[in-house]
Coordinates of C-alpha atoms in Angstrom, one line a residue:
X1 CA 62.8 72.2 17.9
X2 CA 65.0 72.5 20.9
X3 CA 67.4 74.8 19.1
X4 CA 64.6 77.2 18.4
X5 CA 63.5 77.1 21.5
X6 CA 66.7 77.6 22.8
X7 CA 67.9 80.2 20.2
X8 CA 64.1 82.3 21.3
X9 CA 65.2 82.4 25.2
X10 CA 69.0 83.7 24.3
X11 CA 66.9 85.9 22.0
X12 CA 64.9 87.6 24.8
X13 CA 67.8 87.6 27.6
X14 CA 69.7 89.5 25.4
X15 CA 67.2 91.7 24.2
X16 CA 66.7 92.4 27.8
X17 CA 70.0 93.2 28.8
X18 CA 71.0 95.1 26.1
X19 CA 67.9 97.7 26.9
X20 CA 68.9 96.8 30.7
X21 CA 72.4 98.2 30.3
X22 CA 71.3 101.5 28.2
X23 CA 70.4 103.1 31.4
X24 CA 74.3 102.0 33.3
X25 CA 76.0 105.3 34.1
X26 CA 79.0 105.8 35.4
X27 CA 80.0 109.1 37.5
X28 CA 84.3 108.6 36.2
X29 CA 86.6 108.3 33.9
X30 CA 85.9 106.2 31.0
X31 CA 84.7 107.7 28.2
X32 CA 82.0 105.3 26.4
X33 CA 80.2 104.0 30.0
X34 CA 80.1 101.4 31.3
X35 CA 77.1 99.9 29.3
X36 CA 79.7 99.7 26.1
X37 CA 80.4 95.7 27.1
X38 CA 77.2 94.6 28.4
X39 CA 75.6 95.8 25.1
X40 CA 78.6 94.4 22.5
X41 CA 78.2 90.7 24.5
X42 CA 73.9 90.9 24.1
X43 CA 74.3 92.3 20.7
X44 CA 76.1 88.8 19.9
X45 CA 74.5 86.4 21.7
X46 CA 71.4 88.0 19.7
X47 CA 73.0 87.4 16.5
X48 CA 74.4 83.8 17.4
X49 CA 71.0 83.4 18.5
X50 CA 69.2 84.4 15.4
X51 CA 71.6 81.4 13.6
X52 CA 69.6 79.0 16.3
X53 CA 66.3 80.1 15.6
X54 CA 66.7 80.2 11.8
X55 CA 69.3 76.9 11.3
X56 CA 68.8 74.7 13.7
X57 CA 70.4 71.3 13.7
X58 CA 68.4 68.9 11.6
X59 CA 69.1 65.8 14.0
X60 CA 69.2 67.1 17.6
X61 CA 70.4 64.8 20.0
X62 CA 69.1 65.5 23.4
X63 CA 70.9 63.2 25.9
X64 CA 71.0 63.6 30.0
X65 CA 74.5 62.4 29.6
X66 CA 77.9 63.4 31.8
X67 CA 78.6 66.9 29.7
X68 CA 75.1 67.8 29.9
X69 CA 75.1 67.7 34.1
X70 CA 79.0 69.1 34.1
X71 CA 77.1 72.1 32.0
X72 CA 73.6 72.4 34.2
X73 CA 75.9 72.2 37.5
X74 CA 78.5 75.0 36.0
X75 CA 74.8 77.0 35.4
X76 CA 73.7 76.4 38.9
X77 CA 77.4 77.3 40.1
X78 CA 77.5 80.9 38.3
X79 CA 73.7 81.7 39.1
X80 CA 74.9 81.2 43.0
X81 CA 77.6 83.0 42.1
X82 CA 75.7 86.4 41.3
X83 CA 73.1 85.6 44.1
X84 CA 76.0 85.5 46.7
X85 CA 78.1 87.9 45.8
X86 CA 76.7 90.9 47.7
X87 CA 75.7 88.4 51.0
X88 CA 79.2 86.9 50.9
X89 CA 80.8 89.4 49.7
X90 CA 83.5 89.5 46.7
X91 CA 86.5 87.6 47.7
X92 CA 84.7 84.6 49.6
X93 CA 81.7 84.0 46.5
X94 CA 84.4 84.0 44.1
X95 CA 86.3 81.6 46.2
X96 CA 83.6 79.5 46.5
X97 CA 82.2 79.6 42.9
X98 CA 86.3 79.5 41.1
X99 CA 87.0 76.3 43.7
X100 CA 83.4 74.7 43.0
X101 CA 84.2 75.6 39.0
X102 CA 87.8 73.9 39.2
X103 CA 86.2 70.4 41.2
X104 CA 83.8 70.3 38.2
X105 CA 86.6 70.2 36.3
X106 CA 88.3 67.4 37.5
X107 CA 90.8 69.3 40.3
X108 CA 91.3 67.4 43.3
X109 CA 89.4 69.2 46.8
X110 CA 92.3 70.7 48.0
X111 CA 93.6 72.5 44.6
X112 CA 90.5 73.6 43.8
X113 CA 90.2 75.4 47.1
X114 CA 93.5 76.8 46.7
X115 CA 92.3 78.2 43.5
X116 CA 89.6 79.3 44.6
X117 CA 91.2 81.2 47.5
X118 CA 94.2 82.3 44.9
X119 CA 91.4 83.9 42.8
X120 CA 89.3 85.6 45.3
X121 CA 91.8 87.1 47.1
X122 CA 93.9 88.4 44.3
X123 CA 91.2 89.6 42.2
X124 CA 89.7 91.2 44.8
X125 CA 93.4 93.1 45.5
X126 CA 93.6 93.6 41.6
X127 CA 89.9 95.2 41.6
X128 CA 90.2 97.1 44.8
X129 CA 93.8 98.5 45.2
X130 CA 94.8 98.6 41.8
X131 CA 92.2 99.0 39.6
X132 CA 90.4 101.4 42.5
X133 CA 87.2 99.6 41.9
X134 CA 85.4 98.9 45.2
X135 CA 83.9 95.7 45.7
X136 CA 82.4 94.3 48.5
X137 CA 84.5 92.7 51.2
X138 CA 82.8 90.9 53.8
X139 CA 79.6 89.1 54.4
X140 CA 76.6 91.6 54.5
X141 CA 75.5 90.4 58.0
X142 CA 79.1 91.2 59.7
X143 CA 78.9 94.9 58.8

């Protein structure tokens, strides 16, 4: 029953996004808009989620075990993740969420901070000077 239930909820979030992303416009450059990818990843999860739903695993075993928390905490990690970036700003969320990502997988405090700080930084410099997408830089409450 879980992997209906399961299988339903991925079912509405990406009905949702999929009509969510028809209305994405972009005012440059690329040709298809930008709601191309948002709609090609809902379109699949709904199909992977109609294989839930309709073959479920006969024997489900539901355990709070140690994958099950490392999974909840990377949920909790990228939910803070999109709630922060606009307050923190791009390169210090992403620092925060790709060093908290790394410790959950086993990296020691310091190299996951440098991670974390590698990431942020450089994509910011990849998105921003390169790639001439803006992103936000600092904290909402500084500027």
């Amino acid at each position: 029953m879980i992997d209906r239930l399961v299988g339903l909820m991925i079912l509405v979030i990406s009905v949702t996004v999929f009509l969510v992303a028809r209305g994405y416009e972009a005012g440059f450059g690329d040709p298809l808009g930008p709601a191309v990818f948002p709609q090609m990843v809902a379109a699949l999860a709904a199909i992977l989620s109609l294989g839930m739903i309709f073959r479920p695993d006969p024997n489900p075993d539901f355990r709070m075990d140690r994958a099950r928390l490392k999974q909840l905490a990377t949920l909790a990690v990228l939910i803070g993740y999109v709630l922060l970036l606009e307050p923190l700003g791009f390169p210090v969320s992403t620092t925060l969420a790709t060093a908290l990502l790394a410790a959950l997988f086993g990296a020691r405090a310091m190299r996951a901070l440098a991670t974390g700080l590698g990431t942020g930084v450089g994509l910011y410099l990849l998105f921003n000077n390169v790639l001439g997408l803006p992103l936000p830089l600092a904290p909402a409450f500084i500027g």
